[in-house]
Amino acid sequence: MIDIVVADDQQLVRTGFRLILEAQPDLRVVGEAGTGVEAVAVSRRLRPDVVLMDIRMPELDGIQATRQLLAGADPDLPHVLMLTTFDLDRYVYGSLKAGASGFLLKDAPRDQLIDAVRAAAAGQRLIAPALTRRLIERFLVLPPPDGGHAPSLRTLTDRELEVLRLIARGLSNTEIAASIFVAEATVKTHVNRILAKLGLRTRVHAVVLAYETGLVRPGDPDAPTPPRREFA
């Protein structure tokens, strides 16, 4: 059973999500919140698997609430799925930086909502590769070459760096496998190792890190992977 908290300042929206989700045998809404402050308090008390978090809420917005909720090293922290009205909402990048697993449009089809919650609970990415790249390229401000606080990429092997570049360029596991001539299962292993070495929760965060460190830059052509370089 996947336990869910729904956080949105509109009662009608919360009720709608509850009706859709609880119609599934493996989904259960264990709590609701109408403000960001309530979302943090309810989620910490009930410890759900997934939190559906509206970006725009009173008292504390969804990004700040997500940042507070996911602070710390608790291995049982929930996966946060941000809710937004527009597919290029200017707050989406901020939500990913705060630790959210991805985002979903409020008017998404019923089946997409259900699939997204299940994917979030399983720790999977929740943004299509092409849309992830579009968001990053639009909203990311790169740090100075010697600045920033991103984790070091020096722990990655040459092959893992290559896979990370391809992830950041929007390729799926199947496409990466075809690009570097390995089995898809091998790509999945590389992705899991990349996330573990860098201390990242999801593939989306790996994309963000790839841009922040300059491994991939907005506007880079889909050219062959350049030689390995060192990162601070």
mmCIF file of C-alpha atoms in Angstrom:
data_model
loop_
_atom_site.group_PDB
_atom_site.id
_atom_site.type_symbol
_atom_site.label_atom_id
_atom_site.label_comp_id
_atom_site.label_asym_id
_atom_site.label_seq_id
_atom_site.Cartn_x
_atom_site.Cartn_y
_atom_site.Cartn_z
ATOM 1 C CA MET A 1 0.000 0.000 0.000
ATOM 2 C CA ILE A 2 1.299 3.448 -0.978
ATOM 3 C CA ASP A 3 0.446 6.119 1.590
ATOM 4 C CA ILE A 4 -0.104 9.638 0.240
ATOM 5 C CA VAL A 5 -0.496 13.144 1.644
ATOM 6 C CA VAL A 6 -2.232 15.688 -0.599
ATOM 7 C CA ALA A 7 -1.225 19.325 -0.023
ATOM 8 C CA ASP A 8 -3.200 21.997 -1.883
ATOM 9 C CA ASP A 9 -4.900 25.175 -0.723
ATOM 10 C CA GLN A 10 -8.119 24.299 -2.564
ATOM 11 C CA GLN A 11 -10.403 21.794 -0.835
ATOM 12 C CA LEU A 12 -12.031 20.858 -4.142
ATOM 13 C CA VAL A 13 -8.670 19.902 -5.647
ATOM 14 C CA ARG A 14 -7.721 17.817 -2.607
ATOM 15 C CA THR A 15 -11.065 16.008 -2.707
ATOM 16 C CA GLY A 16 -10.707 15.317 -6.418
ATOM 17 C CA PHE A 17 -7.255 13.820 -5.974
ATOM 18 C CA ARG A 18 -8.437 11.725 -3.034
ATOM 19 C CA LEU A 19 -11.334 10.254 -5.027
ATOM 20 C CA ILE A 20 -9.080 9.361 -7.942
ATOM 21 C CA LEU A 21 -6.296 7.878 -5.855
ATOM 22 C CA GLU A 22 -8.389 5.906 -3.391
ATOM 23 C CA ALA A 23 -10.215 4.181 -6.249
ATOM 24 C CA GLN A 24 -6.968 2.207 -6.679
ATOM 25 C CA PRO A 25 -6.407 -0.828 -4.434
ATOM 26 C CA ASP A 26 -2.763 0.055 -3.743
ATOM 27 C CA LEU A 27 -3.146 3.793 -3.066
ATOM 28 C CA ARG A 28 -4.309 5.402 0.176
ATOM 29 C CA VAL A 29 -4.602 9.092 1.083
ATOM 30 C CA VAL A 30 -3.648 9.260 4.753
ATOM 31 C CA GLY A 31 -3.709 13.032 5.162
ATOM 32 C CA GLU A 32 -4.414 16.432 3.635
ATOM 33 C CA ALA A 33 -2.952 19.910 4.069
ATOM 34 C CA GLY A 34 -4.138 23.338 2.960
ATOM 35 C CA THR A 35 -0.920 25.286 3.578
ATOM 36 C CA GLY A 36 2.797 24.666 3.279
ATOM 37 C CA VAL A 37 3.191 24.700 7.058
ATOM 38 C CA GLU A 38 0.471 22.084 7.408
ATOM 39 C CA ALA A 39 2.041 20.005 4.636
ATOM 40 C CA VAL A 40 5.335 19.767 6.519
ATOM 41 C CA ALA A 41 3.678 19.015 9.861
ATOM 42 C CA VAL A 42 1.230 16.426 8.496
ATOM 43 C CA SER A 43 3.899 14.668 6.433
ATOM 44 C CA ARG A 44 6.329 14.467 9.353
ATOM 45 C CA ARG A 45 3.604 13.053 11.582
ATOM 46 C CA LEU A 46 2.127 10.533 9.126
ATOM 47 C CA ARG A 47 5.343 9.653 7.227
ATOM 48 C CA PRO A 48 3.721 8.936 3.848
ATOM 49 C CA ASP A 49 5.477 7.398 0.860
ATOM 50 C CA VAL A 50 4.470 10.240 -1.463
ATOM 51 C CA VAL A 51 3.447 13.868 -0.961
ATOM 52 C CA LEU A 52 1.502 15.662 -3.686
ATOM 53 C CA MET A 53 2.645 19.247 -3.088
ATOM 54 C CA ASP A 54 1.055 22.305 -4.678
ATOM 55 C CA ILE A 55 3.711 24.871 -5.589
ATOM 56 C CA ARG A 56 1.596 27.888 -4.650
ATOM 57 C CA MET A 57 0.201 27.752 -1.125
ATOM 58 C CA PRO A 58 -0.281 30.271 1.692
ATOM 59 C CA GLU A 59 2.019 30.649 4.737
ATOM 60 C CA LEU A 60 4.780 28.584 3.122
ATOM 61 C CA ASP A 61 4.978 27.843 -0.588
ATOM 62 C CA GLY A 62 5.460 24.324 -1.885
ATOM 63 C CA ILE A 63 9.141 24.805 -2.651
ATOM 64 C CA GLN A 64 9.984 25.990 0.856
ATOM 65 C CA ALA A 65 7.802 23.268 2.347
ATOM 66 C CA THR A 66 9.587 20.634 0.253
ATOM 67 C CA ARG A 67 12.985 21.977 1.289
ATOM 68 C CA GLN A 68 12.034 21.778 4.964
ATOM 69 C CA LEU A 69 10.417 18.363 4.642
ATOM 70 C CA LEU A 70 13.368 16.773 2.846
ATOM 71 C CA ALA A 71 16.094 18.318 4.997
ATOM 72 C CA GLY A 72 18.217 15.799 6.855
ATOM 73 C CA ALA A 73 19.495 12.306 6.168
ATOM 74 C CA ASP A 74 16.423 10.270 7.144
ATOM 75 C CA PRO A 75 16.289 7.324 4.689
ATOM 76 C CA ASP A 76 12.499 7.199 5.013
ATOM 77 C CA LEU A 77 11.815 10.701 3.745
ATOM 78 C CA PRO A 78 8.829 10.830 1.373
ATOM 79 C CA HIS A 79 9.051 11.393 -2.344
ATOM 80 C CA VAL A 80 7.556 14.773 -3.213
ATOM 81 C CA LEU A 81 5.620 15.221 -6.433
ATOM 82 C CA MET A 82 5.039 18.900 -7.147
ATOM 83 C CA LEU A 83 1.726 20.063 -8.581
ATOM 84 C CA THR A 84 1.698 22.982 -10.994
ATOM 85 C CA THR A 85 -0.759 24.679 -13.339
ATOM 86 C CA PHE A 86 1.667 25.429 -16.179
ATOM 87 C CA ASP A 87 4.175 23.091 -17.812
ATOM 88 C CA LEU A 88 6.878 25.779 -17.628
ATOM 89 C CA ASP A 89 5.955 27.321 -14.292
ATOM 90 C CA ARG A 90 8.934 29.423 -13.195
ATOM 91 C CA TYR A 91 8.937 27.628 -9.848
ATOM 92 C CA VAL A 92 9.457 24.130 -11.242
ATOM 93 C CA TYR A 93 13.254 24.302 -11.315
ATOM 94 C CA GLY A 94 13.240 25.567 -7.747
ATOM 95 C CA SER A 95 11.162 22.578 -6.694
ATOM 96 C CA LEU A 96 13.681 20.172 -8.198
ATOM 97 C CA LYS A 97 16.496 21.999 -6.425
ATOM 98 C CA ALA A 98 14.545 21.640 -3.182
ATOM 99 C CA GLY A 99 14.625 17.864 -3.608
ATOM 100 C CA ALA A 100 11.307 17.063 -5.279
ATOM 101 C CA SER A 101 11.216 13.953 -7.419
ATOM 102 C CA GLY A 102 9.431 15.741 -10.243
ATOM 103 C CA PHE A 103 6.267 17.571 -11.085
ATOM 104 C CA LEU A 104 2.827 16.953 -12.506
ATOM 105 C CA LEU A 105 0.296 19.233 -14.133
ATOM 106 C CA LYS A 106 -2.904 19.629 -12.127
ATOM 107 C CA ASP A 107 -4.981 18.889 -15.210
ATOM 108 C CA ALA A 108 -3.065 15.695 -15.998
ATOM 109 C CA PRO A 109 -5.230 12.733 -17.041
ATOM 110 C CA ARG A 110 -6.365 10.394 -14.280
ATOM 111 C CA ASP A 111 -4.123 7.531 -15.400
ATOM 112 C CA GLN A 112 -1.088 9.822 -15.548
ATOM 113 C CA LEU A 113 -1.672 10.954 -11.962
ATOM 114 C CA ILE A 114 -1.940 7.376 -10.762
ATOM 115 C CA ASP A 115 1.155 6.275 -12.679
ATOM 116 C CA ALA A 116 3.113 9.293 -11.406
ATOM 117 C CA VAL A 117 2.320 8.498 -7.769
ATOM 118 C CA ARG A 118 3.379 4.874 -8.220
ATOM 119 C CA ALA A 119 6.548 5.950 -10.010
ATOM 120 C CA ALA A 120 7.367 8.441 -7.261
ATOM 121 C CA ALA A 121 6.903 5.782 -4.593
ATOM 122 C CA ALA A 122 9.326 3.564 -6.514
ATOM 123 C CA GLY A 123 11.895 6.369 -6.692
ATOM 124 C CA GLN A 124 11.581 6.798 -10.442
ATOM 125 C CA ARG A 125 11.912 10.038 -12.384
ATOM 126 C CA LEU A 126 8.685 11.881 -13.135
ATOM 127 C CA ILE A 127 9.582 14.250 -15.954
ATOM 128 C CA ALA A 128 9.979 13.235 -19.578
ATOM 129 C CA PRO A 129 13.640 13.589 -20.664
ATOM 130 C CA ALA A 130 12.918 16.240 -23.292
ATOM 131 C CA LEU A 131 10.886 18.338 -20.864
ATOM 132 C CA THR A 132 13.550 17.969 -18.177
ATOM 133 C CA ARG A 133 16.169 19.361 -20.511
ATOM 134 C CA ARG A 134 13.881 22.197 -21.646
ATOM 135 C CA LEU A 135 13.270 23.219 -18.052
ATOM 136 C CA ILE A 136 16.939 23.115 -17.108
ATOM 137 C CA GLU A 137 18.005 25.078 -20.169
ATOM 138 C CA ARG A 138 15.435 27.760 -19.455
ATOM 139 C CA PHE A 139 15.890 28.210 -15.717
ATOM 140 C CA LEU A 140 19.397 27.107 -14.792
ATOM 141 C CA VAL A 141 21.986 29.717 -13.904
ATOM 142 C CA LEU A 142 25.414 28.099 -14.028
ATOM 143 C CA PRO A 143 27.806 28.782 -11.113
ATOM 144 C CA PRO A 144 31.274 30.249 -11.685
ATOM 145 C CA PRO A 145 33.835 27.668 -12.886
ATOM 146 C CA ASP A 146 35.423 27.459 -9.434
ATOM 147 C CA GLY A 147 32.262 27.976 -7.425
ATOM 148 C CA GLY A 148 29.107 26.176 -6.437
ATOM 149 C CA HIS A 149 28.548 23.403 -3.938
ATOM 150 C CA ALA A 150 27.677 20.497 -6.239
ATOM 151 C CA PRO A 151 28.994 17.068 -5.273
ATOM 152 C CA SER A 152 32.276 16.079 -6.909
ATOM 153 C CA LEU A 153 32.106 14.108 -10.130
ATOM 154 C CA ARG A 154 35.587 12.708 -9.648
ATOM 155 C CA THR A 155 34.161 9.523 -8.155
ATOM 156 C CA LEU A 156 32.548 8.611 -11.474
ATOM 157 C CA THR A 157 34.249 6.387 -14.014
ATOM 158 C CA ASP A 158 34.662 7.453 -17.638
ATOM 159 C CA ARG A 159 31.672 5.314 -18.615
ATOM 160 C CA GLU A 160 29.520 6.753 -15.811
ATOM 161 C CA LEU A 161 30.384 10.292 -16.895
ATOM 162 C CA GLU A 162 29.393 9.371 -20.424
ATOM 163 C CA VAL A 163 26.060 7.988 -19.231
ATOM 164 C CA LEU A 164 25.442 11.076 -17.093
ATOM 165 C CA ARG A 165 26.026 13.329 -20.110
ATOM 166 C CA LEU A 166 23.533 11.336 -22.144
ATOM 167 C CA ILE A 167 20.959 11.429 -19.330
ATOM 168 C CA ALA A 168 21.322 15.217 -19.194
ATOM 169 C CA ARG A 169 20.849 15.443 -22.959
ATOM 170 C CA GLY A 170 17.437 13.830 -22.595
ATOM 171 C CA LEU A 171 18.082 10.231 -23.632
ATOM 172 C CA SER A 172 16.115 7.358 -22.129
ATOM 173 C CA ASN A 173 17.830 4.198 -20.916
ATOM 174 C CA THR A 174 16.919 2.453 -24.167
ATOM 175 C CA GLU A 175 18.417 5.280 -26.233
ATOM 176 C CA ILE A 176 21.561 5.390 -24.098
ATOM 177 C CA ALA A 177 22.009 1.643 -24.515
ATOM 178 C CA ALA A 178 21.801 1.983 -28.294
ATOM 179 C CA SER A 179 24.162 4.969 -28.260
ATOM 180 C CA ILE A 180 26.972 3.293 -26.330
ATOM 181 C CA PHE A 181 26.278 -0.257 -27.573
ATOM 182 C CA VAL A 182 25.453 -1.975 -24.289
ATOM 183 C CA ALA A 183 22.403 -3.746 -22.863
ATOM 184 C CA GLU A 184 19.674 -1.636 -21.273
ATOM 185 C CA ALA A 185 20.198 -3.518 -17.999
ATOM 186 C CA THR A 186 23.811 -2.330 -18.035
ATOM 187 C CA VAL A 187 22.647 1.265 -18.429
ATOM 188 C CA LYS A 188 20.297 0.866 -15.460
ATOM 189 C CA THR A 189 23.236 -0.383 -13.396
ATOM 190 C CA HIS A 190 25.307 2.653 -14.409
ATOM 191 C CA VAL A 191 22.444 5.011 -13.528
ATOM 192 C CA ASN A 192 22.000 3.434 -10.094
ATOM 193 C CA ARG A 193 25.730 3.702 -9.407
ATOM 194 C CA ILE A 194 25.788 7.342 -10.506
ATOM 195 C CA LEU A 195 22.950 8.211 -8.125
ATOM 196 C CA ALA A 196 24.551 6.282 -5.266
ATOM 197 C CA LYS A 197 28.007 7.810 -5.734
ATOM 198 C CA LEU A 198 26.664 11.357 -5.957
ATOM 199 C CA GLY A 199 24.142 10.953 -3.155
ATOM 200 C CA LEU A 200 21.196 11.831 -5.389
ATOM 201 C CA ARG A 201 17.608 10.666 -4.981
ATOM 202 C CA THR A 202 16.428 10.619 -8.591
ATOM 203 C CA ARG A 203 17.526 10.781 -12.207
ATOM 204 C CA VAL A 204 16.076 14.301 -12.415
ATOM 205 C CA HIS A 205 18.566 15.494 -9.794
ATOM 206 C CA ALA A 206 21.363 13.926 -11.829
ATOM 207 C CA VAL A 207 20.306 16.090 -14.782
ATOM 208 C CA VAL A 208 20.358 19.203 -12.604
ATOM 209 C CA LEU A 209 23.826 18.333 -11.301
ATOM 210 C CA ALA A 210 25.172 17.701 -14.809
ATOM 211 C CA TYR A 211 24.207 21.245 -15.803
ATOM 212 C CA GLU A 212 25.338 22.852 -12.547
ATOM 213 C CA THR A 213 28.826 21.391 -12.789
ATOM 214 C CA GLY A 214 29.196 22.304 -16.451
ATOM 215 C CA LEU A 215 29.363 18.676 -17.561
ATOM 216 C CA VAL A 216 26.597 19.643 -19.977
ATOM 217 C CA ARG A 217 25.724 23.232 -20.826
ATOM 218 C CA PRO A 218 22.517 24.759 -22.184
ATOM 219 C CA GLY A 219 22.674 24.877 -25.951
ATOM 220 C CA ASP A 220 25.307 22.154 -26.292
ATOM 221 C CA PRO A 221 24.713 20.225 -29.527
ATOM 222 C CA ASP A 222 24.063 16.530 -29.318
ATOM 223 C CA ALA A 223 27.627 15.831 -30.335
ATOM 224 C CA PRO A 224 29.768 12.860 -29.359
ATOM 225 C CA THR A 225 30.774 12.872 -25.717
ATOM 226 C CA PRO A 226 33.900 15.018 -25.162
ATOM 227 C CA PRO A 227 36.973 13.703 -23.337
ATOM 228 C CA ARG A 228 36.866 13.404 -19.584
ATOM 229 C CA ARG A 229 37.708 16.494 -17.548
ATOM 230 C CA GLU A 230 38.255 17.203 -13.867
ATOM 231 C CA PHE A 231 35.650 18.763 -11.596
ATOM 232 C CA ALA A 232 35.998 20.491 -8.258
#
